[in-house]
XYZ file of C-alpha atoms in Angstrom:
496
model
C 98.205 19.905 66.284
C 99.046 16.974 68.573
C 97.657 16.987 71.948
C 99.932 15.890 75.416
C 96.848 14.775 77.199
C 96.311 11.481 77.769
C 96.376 11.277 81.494
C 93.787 13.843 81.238
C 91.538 11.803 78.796
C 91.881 8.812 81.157
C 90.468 10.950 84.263
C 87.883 12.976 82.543
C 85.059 9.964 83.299
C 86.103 9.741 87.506
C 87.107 13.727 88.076
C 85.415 15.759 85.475
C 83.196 17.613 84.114
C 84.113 19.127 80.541
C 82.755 19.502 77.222
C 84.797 17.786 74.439
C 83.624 18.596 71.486
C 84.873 21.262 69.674
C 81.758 22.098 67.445
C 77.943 21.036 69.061
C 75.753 19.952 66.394
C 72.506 22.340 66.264
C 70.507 19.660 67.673
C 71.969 19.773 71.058
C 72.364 23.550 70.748
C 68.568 23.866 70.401
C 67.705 21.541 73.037
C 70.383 22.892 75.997
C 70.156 26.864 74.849
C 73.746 26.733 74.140
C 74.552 28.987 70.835
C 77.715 30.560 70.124
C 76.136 33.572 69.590
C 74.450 34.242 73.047
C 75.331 36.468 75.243
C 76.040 35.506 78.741
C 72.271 36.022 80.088
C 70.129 32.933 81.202
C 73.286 30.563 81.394
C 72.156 26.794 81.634
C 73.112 25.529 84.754
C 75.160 22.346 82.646
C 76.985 25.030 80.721
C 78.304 27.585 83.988
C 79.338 24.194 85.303
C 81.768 22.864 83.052
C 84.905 23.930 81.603
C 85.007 24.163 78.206
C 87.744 22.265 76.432
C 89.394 24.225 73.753
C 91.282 21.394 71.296
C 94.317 22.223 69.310
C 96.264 23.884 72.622
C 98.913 21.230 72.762
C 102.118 22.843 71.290
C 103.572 20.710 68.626
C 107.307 19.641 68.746
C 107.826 17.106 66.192
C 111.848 17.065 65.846
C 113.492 14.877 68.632
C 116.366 17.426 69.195
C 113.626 19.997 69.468
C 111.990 18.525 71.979
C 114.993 17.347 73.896
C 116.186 21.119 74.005
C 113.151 22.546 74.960
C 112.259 19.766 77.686
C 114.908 21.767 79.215
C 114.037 24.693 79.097
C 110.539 24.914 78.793
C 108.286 25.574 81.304
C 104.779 23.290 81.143
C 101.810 25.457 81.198
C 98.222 24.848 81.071
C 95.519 28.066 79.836
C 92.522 28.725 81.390
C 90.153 31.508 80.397
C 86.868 32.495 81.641
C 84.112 32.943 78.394
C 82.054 36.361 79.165
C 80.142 37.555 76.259
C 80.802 37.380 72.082
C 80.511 34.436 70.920
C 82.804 30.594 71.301
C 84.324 31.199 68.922
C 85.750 34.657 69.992
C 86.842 32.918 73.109
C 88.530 29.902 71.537
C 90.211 32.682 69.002
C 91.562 34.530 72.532
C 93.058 31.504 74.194
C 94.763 30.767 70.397
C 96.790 34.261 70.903
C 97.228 33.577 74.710
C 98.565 29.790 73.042
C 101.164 31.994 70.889
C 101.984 34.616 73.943
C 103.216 32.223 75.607
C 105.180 29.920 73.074
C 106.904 33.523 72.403
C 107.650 33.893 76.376
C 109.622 29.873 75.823
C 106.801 27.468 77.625
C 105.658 24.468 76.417
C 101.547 24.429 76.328
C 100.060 21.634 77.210
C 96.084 22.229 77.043
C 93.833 24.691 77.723
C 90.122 25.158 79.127
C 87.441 28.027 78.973
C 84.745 28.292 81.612
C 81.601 29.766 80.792
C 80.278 32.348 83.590
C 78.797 35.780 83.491
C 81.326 37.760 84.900
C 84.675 36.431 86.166
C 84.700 35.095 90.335
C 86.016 37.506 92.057
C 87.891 35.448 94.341
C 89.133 32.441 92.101
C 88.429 33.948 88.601
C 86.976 30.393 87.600
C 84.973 30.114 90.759
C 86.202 28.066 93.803
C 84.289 24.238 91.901
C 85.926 24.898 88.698
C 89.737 25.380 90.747
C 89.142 21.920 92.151
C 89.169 20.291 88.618
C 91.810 22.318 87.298
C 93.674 21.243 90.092
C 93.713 17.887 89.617
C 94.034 18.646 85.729
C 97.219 20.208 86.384
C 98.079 16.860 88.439
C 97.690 14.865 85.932
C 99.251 16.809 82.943
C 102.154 17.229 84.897
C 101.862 21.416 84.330
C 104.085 23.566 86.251
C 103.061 26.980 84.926
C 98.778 28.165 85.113
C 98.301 31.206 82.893
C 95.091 33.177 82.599
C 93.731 34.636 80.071
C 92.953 38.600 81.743
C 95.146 40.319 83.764
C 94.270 38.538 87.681
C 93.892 41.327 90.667
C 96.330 40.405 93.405
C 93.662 38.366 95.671
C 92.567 35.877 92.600
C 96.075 35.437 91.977
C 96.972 34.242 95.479
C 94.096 32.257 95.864
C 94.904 30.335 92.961
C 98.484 29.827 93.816
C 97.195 28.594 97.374
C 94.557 26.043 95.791
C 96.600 25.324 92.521
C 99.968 24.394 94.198
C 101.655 25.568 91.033
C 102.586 29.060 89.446
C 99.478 31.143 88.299
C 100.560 34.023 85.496
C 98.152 36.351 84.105
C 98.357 37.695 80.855
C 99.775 40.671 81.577
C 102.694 39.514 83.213
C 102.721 37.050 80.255
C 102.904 39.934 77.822
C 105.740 42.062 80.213
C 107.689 38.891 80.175
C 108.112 38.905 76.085
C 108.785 42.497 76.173
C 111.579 42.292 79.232
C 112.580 39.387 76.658
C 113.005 41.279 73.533
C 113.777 44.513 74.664
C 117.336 45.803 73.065
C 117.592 49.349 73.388
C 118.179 51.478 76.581
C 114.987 53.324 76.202
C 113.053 49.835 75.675
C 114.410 48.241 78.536
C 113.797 51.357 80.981
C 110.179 51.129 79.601
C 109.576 47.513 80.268
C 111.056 47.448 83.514
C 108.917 50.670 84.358
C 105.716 48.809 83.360
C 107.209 45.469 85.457
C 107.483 47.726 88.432
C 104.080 49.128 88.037
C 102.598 45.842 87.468
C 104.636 44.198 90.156
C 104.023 47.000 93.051
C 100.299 46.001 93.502
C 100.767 42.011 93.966
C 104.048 41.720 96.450
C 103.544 38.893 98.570
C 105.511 37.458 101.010
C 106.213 33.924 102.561
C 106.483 33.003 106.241
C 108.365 34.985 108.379
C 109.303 37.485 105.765
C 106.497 39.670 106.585
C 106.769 39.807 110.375
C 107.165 43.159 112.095
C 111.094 44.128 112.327
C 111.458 45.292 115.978
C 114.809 46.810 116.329
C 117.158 45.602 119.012
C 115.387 42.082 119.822
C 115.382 43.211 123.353
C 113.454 41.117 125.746
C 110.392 39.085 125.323
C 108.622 41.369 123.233
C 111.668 41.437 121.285
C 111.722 45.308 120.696
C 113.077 46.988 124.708
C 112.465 50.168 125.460
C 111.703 52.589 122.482
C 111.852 49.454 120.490
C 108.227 48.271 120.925
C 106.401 48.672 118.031
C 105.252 47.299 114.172
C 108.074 48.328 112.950
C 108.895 48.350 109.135
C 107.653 44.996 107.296
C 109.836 42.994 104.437
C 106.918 43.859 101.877
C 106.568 47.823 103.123
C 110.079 47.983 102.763
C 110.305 46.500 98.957
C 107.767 48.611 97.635
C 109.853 51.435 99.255
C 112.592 50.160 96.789
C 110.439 49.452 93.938
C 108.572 53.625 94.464
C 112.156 54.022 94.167
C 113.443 52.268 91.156
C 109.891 54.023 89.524
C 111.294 57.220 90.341
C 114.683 56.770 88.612
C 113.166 55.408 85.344
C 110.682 57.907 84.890
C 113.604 60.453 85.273
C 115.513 58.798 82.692
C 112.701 58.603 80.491
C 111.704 61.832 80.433
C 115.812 62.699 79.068
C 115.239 59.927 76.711
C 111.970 61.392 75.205
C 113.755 64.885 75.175
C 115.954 63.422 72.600
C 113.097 62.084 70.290
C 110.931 65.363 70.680
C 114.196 67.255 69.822
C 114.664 64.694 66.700
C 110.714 65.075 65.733
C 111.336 68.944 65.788
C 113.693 68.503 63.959
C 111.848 66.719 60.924
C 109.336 69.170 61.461
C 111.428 72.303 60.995
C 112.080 70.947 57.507
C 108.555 70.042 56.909
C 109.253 66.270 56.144
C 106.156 64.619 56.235
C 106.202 61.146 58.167
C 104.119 58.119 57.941
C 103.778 55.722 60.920
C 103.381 51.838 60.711
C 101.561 50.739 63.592
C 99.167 47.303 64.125
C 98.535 43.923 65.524
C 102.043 42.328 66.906
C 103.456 40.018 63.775
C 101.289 41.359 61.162
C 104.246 41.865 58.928
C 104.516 45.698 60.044
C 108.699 45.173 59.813
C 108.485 43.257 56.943
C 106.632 46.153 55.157
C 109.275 48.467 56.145
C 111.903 46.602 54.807
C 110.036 46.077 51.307
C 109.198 49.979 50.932
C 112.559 51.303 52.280
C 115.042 48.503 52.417
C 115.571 49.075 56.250
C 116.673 45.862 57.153
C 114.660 45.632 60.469
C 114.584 42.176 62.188
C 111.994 40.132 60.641
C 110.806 36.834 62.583
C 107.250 35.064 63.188
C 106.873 35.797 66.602
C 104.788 38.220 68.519
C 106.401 41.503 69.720
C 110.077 40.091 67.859
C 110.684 44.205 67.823
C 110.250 46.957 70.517
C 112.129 49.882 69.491
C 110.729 52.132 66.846
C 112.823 52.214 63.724
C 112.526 55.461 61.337
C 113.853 54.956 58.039
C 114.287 58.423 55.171
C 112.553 57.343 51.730
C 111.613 59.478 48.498
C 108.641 59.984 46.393
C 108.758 59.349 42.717
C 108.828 63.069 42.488
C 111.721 63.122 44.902
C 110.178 64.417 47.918
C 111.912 63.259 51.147
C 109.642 61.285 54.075
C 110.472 59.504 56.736
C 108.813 55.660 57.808
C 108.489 54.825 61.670
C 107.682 51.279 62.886
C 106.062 50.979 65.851
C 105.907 48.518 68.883
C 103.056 46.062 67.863
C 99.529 45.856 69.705
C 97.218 43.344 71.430
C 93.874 42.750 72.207
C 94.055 43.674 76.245
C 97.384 45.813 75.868
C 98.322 46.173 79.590
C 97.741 49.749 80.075
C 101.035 49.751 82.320
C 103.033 49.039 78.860
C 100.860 51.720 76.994
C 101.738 54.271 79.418
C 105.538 53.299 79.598
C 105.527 53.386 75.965
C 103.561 56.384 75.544
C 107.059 58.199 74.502
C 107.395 55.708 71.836
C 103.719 56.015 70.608
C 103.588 59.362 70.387
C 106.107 58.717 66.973
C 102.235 57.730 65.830
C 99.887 61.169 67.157
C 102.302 63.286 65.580
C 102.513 61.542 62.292
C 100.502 63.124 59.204
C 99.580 59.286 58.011
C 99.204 56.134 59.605
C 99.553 52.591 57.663
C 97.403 50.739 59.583
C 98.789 46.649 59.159
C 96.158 43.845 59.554
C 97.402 40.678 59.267
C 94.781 39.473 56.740
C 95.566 35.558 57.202
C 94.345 35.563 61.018
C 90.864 34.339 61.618
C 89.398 37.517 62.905
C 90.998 40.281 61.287
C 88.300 42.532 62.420
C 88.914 42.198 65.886
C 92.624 43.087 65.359
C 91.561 46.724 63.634
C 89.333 47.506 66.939
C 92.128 46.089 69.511
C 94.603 48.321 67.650
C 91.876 51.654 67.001
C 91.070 51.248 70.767
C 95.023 51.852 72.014
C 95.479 54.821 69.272
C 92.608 56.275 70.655
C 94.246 56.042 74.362
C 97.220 57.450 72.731
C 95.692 60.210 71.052
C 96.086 59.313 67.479
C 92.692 58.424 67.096
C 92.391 61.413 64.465
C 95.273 60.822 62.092
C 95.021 59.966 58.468
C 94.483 55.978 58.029
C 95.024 53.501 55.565
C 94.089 49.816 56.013
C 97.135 47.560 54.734
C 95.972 44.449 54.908
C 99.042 41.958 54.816
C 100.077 38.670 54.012
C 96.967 38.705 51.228
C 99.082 35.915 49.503
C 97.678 33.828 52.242
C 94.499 35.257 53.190
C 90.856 34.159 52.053
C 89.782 36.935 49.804
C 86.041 36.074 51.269
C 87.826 37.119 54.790
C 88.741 39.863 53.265
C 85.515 41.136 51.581
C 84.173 42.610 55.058
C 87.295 44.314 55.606
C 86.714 46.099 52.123
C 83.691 46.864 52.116
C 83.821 48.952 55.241
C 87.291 50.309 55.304
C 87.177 52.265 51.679
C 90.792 53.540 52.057
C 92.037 49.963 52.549
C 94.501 47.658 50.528
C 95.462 44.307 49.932
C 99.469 43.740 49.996
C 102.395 40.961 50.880
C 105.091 42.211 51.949
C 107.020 38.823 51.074
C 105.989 38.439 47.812
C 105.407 42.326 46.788
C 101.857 42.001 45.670
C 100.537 45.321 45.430
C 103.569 47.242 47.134
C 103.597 49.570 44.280
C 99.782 49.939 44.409
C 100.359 51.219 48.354
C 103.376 53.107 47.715
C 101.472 55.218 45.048
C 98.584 55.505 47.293
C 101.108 56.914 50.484
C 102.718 59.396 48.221
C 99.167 61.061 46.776
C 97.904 60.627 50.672
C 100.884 62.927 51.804
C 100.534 66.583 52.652
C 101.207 68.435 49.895
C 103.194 71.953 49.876
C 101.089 74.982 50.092
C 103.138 78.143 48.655
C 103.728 78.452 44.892
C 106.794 79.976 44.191
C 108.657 81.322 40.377
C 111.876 81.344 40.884
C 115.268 82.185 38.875
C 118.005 80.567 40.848
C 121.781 81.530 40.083
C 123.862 78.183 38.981
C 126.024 78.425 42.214
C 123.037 77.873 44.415
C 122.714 73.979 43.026
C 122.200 73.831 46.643
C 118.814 75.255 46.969
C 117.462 73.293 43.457
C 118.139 70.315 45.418
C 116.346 71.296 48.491
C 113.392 72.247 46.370
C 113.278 68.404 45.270
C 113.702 66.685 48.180
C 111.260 69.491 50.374
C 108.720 70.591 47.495
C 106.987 69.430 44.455
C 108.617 70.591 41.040
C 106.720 71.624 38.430
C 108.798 72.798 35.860
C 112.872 73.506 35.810
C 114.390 75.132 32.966
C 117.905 76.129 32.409
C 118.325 79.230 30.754
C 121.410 81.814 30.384
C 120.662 83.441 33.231
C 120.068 80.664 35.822
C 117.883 77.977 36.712
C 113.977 79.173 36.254
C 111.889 76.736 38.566
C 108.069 76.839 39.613
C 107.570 74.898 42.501
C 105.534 74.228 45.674
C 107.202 74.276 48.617
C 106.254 74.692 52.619
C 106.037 78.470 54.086
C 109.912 77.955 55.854
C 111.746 77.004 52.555
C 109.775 79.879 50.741
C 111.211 82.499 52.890
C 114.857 81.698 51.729
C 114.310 81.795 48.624
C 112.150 85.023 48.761
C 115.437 86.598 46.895
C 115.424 84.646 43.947
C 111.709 85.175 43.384
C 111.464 86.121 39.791
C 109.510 89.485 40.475
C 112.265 90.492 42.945
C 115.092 89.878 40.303
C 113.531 91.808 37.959
């Protein structure tokens, strides 16, 4: 990628004090203690000093109406993350997805730093020295937009908009922008703007006067008269009134909105349709899977979080038992547990499943680190416990050494691409045997005006033989304990 950083490279020798390089050669890892693979303990003084510049940030518009459109619109942002524990290259790999957040939110990056610390400052995340340089780093790139990578409590955040002179965005918010963004259905958008709320209820802030104490009347000196004197109601008191409010509303429209999907889930159940959930990192290819195993025609598009709303699509066995796909709202490392909760209606499509394809985007550098970001929300969600397979997608661009690791732990896992259709039928085979399977054997002689029931035995059991004889239609089958009780009648020891 091109970088848009030359007034920075011309003031890096006067103002300051950042590491270049991308990679250190193991000589001057040796001699300063720095190694990727140390844990924040026993920092060199050199290396908690200095922001770490991370190269490749600079988002790359090479077509001249491109970048006349998006000069437009864009806003110019600079990323800045603080480097904790794991190793550089973990760190480096963060800011990349924080890079893609927010090309998906519509900004324009422009560079981005790390700073190496032990834990982050609690007053300017970075640590008042560090603000100072990013300051006049964000002077001379011309940035209009800071965002950090971890979600900023409401003190760092103002601090840094005091000092900065600019916008400061946390991740969070950065994530709850791309979902208000992308949001399409009623129950997405009250979800969103539930987690905004949430989110937005613990940093109000006001500016000048529009926190001074409202004393009714304006009365004399004091300004409040008799009866009037007093602190009054304040602008920000008042707008979280509103917001406790708004929270209220939502929540009550959510809870008739997840009526409505527990009623449809019920439903499914009733008829013992088993039903496989597709859940994973955000643009692993979790739609485009859906479309290639059941033709759903979901919006495909490279961009994180490009769908919200859960899509459940019928399908059939080879056998011609009838199941039901869900795709899920994609994941993140850091999920903002304000969206998890909001979405917990949603995510509970993937508890109550009875298997879970699991999608890793197997072209991403650290496709590890994907599985635990997603494992840790299921577990939040309660879904820790359901049936798993490992779909590792986009394997006609992965590096099968990449992959190897993955393999050898995960033992139910498989290679696909759901663009090219390498090993679709592989999976497929491998989600039909992984389904539950009916438990009650019945023998049955079924009268030839009840074609109705031999086709519910298809699509709701396993056949195992159908013959058609003089007297009716002779099937033994396996079929779930409801079904069984209707056709208790035809049961061959009861007809004869």
């Amino acid at each position: 990628m091109t970088t848009q950083s030359n007034a920075y490279d011309e003031s890096t020798d006067a103002d300051f004090d950042l590491i270049q390089d991308d990679v250190i050669d193991d000589d001057k890892a040796a001699s300063s203690g720095y190694d990727r693979e140390l844990s924040t303990e026993g920092l060199e003084l050199e290396e908690r000093q200095a922001l770490r510049r991370v190269v490749g940030m600079s988002t790359e518009l090479t077509d001249i109406s491109e970048v006349e459109y998006r000069k437009l619109l864009l806003e110019r942002v600079l990323l800045v993350g603080v480097w904790t524990e794991g190793s550089a290259e973990d760190a480096e790999n963060s800011l990349a997805e924080l890079k893609l957040l927010a090309e998906t939110a519509g900004s324009e990056v422009l560079d981005g730093v790390i700073q190496r610390r032990k834990k982050p400052d609690p007053a300017t995340f970075i640590g008042s020295g560090k603000v100072h340089d990013l300051r006049n780093l964000v002077a001379s790139l011309g940035a209009d937009t800071v965002i950090a990578d971890g979600e900023l409590a409401p003190a760092q955040l103002r601090n840094l908009e005091d000092k900065l002179k600019v916008k400061v965005v946390d991740r969070t918010a950065l994530i709850l922008d791309i979902f208000a963004q992308h949001a399409k259905s009623k129950e997405g958008k009250a979800q969103v703007e539930l987690a905004q709320l949430q989110y937005m209820k613990q940093r109000l802030r006001g500016w000048g006067g529009n926190l001074s104490r409202q004393a009714g009347g304006r009365v004399g000196a004091a300004g409040g008269g008799i009866g009037g004197r007093g602190p009054g109601e304040t602008k920000i008191e008042t707008d979280r009134r509103r917001i406790n409010t708004k929270i209220a509303k939502l929540r009550h429209e959510l809870k008739a909105l997840k009526g409505t999907r527990s009623t449809m889930r019920q439903e499914r159940r009733r008829h013992s349709i088993p039903s496989v959930a597709i859940a994973g990192y955000t643009n692993a290819g979790k739609s485009s899977l859906l479309n290639r195993m059941t033709g759903a025609g979901v919006l495909v598009e490279n961009a994180l979080f490009a769908t919200l709303d859960p899509t459940t699509r019928r399908t059939t066995t080879s056998d011609g038992r009838v199941y039901t796909f869900t795709d899920t709202v994609g994941f993140v490392r850091h999920l903002p547990h304000d969206i998890v909760e909001a979405f917990r209606s949603t995510l509970e499509e993937v508890a109550d499943a009875d298997l879970l394809l699991h999608v890793v985007d197997g072209s991403h550098p650290d496709p590890l680190a994907q599985i635990q970001a997603v494992r840790e929300v299921l577990a939040e969600i309660g879904a820790g416990n359901v049936q798993e397979i490992i779909v590792i997608n986009k394997g006609d661009l992965a590096d099968p050494m990449a992959l190897a690791p993955i393999l050898h732990r995960e033992p139910r896992a498989i290679v696909v691409s759901a663009q090219t259709g390498e090993g679709i039928d592989k999976l497929t085979a491998l989600v039909e045997a992984s389904l539950p399977q009916p438990d009650v054997s019945v023998d049955l002689l079924l009268p030839y005006d009840r074609g109705d029931l031999v086709s519910r035995i298809h699509s709701e059991g396993s056949v195992d033989t159908l013959e058609h004889t003089g007297e009716g239609t002779r099937v033994a089958a396996r079929v779930h304990a409801g079904l069984a009780d209707e056709l208790a009648p035809y049961e061959v020891s009861a007809t004869h």
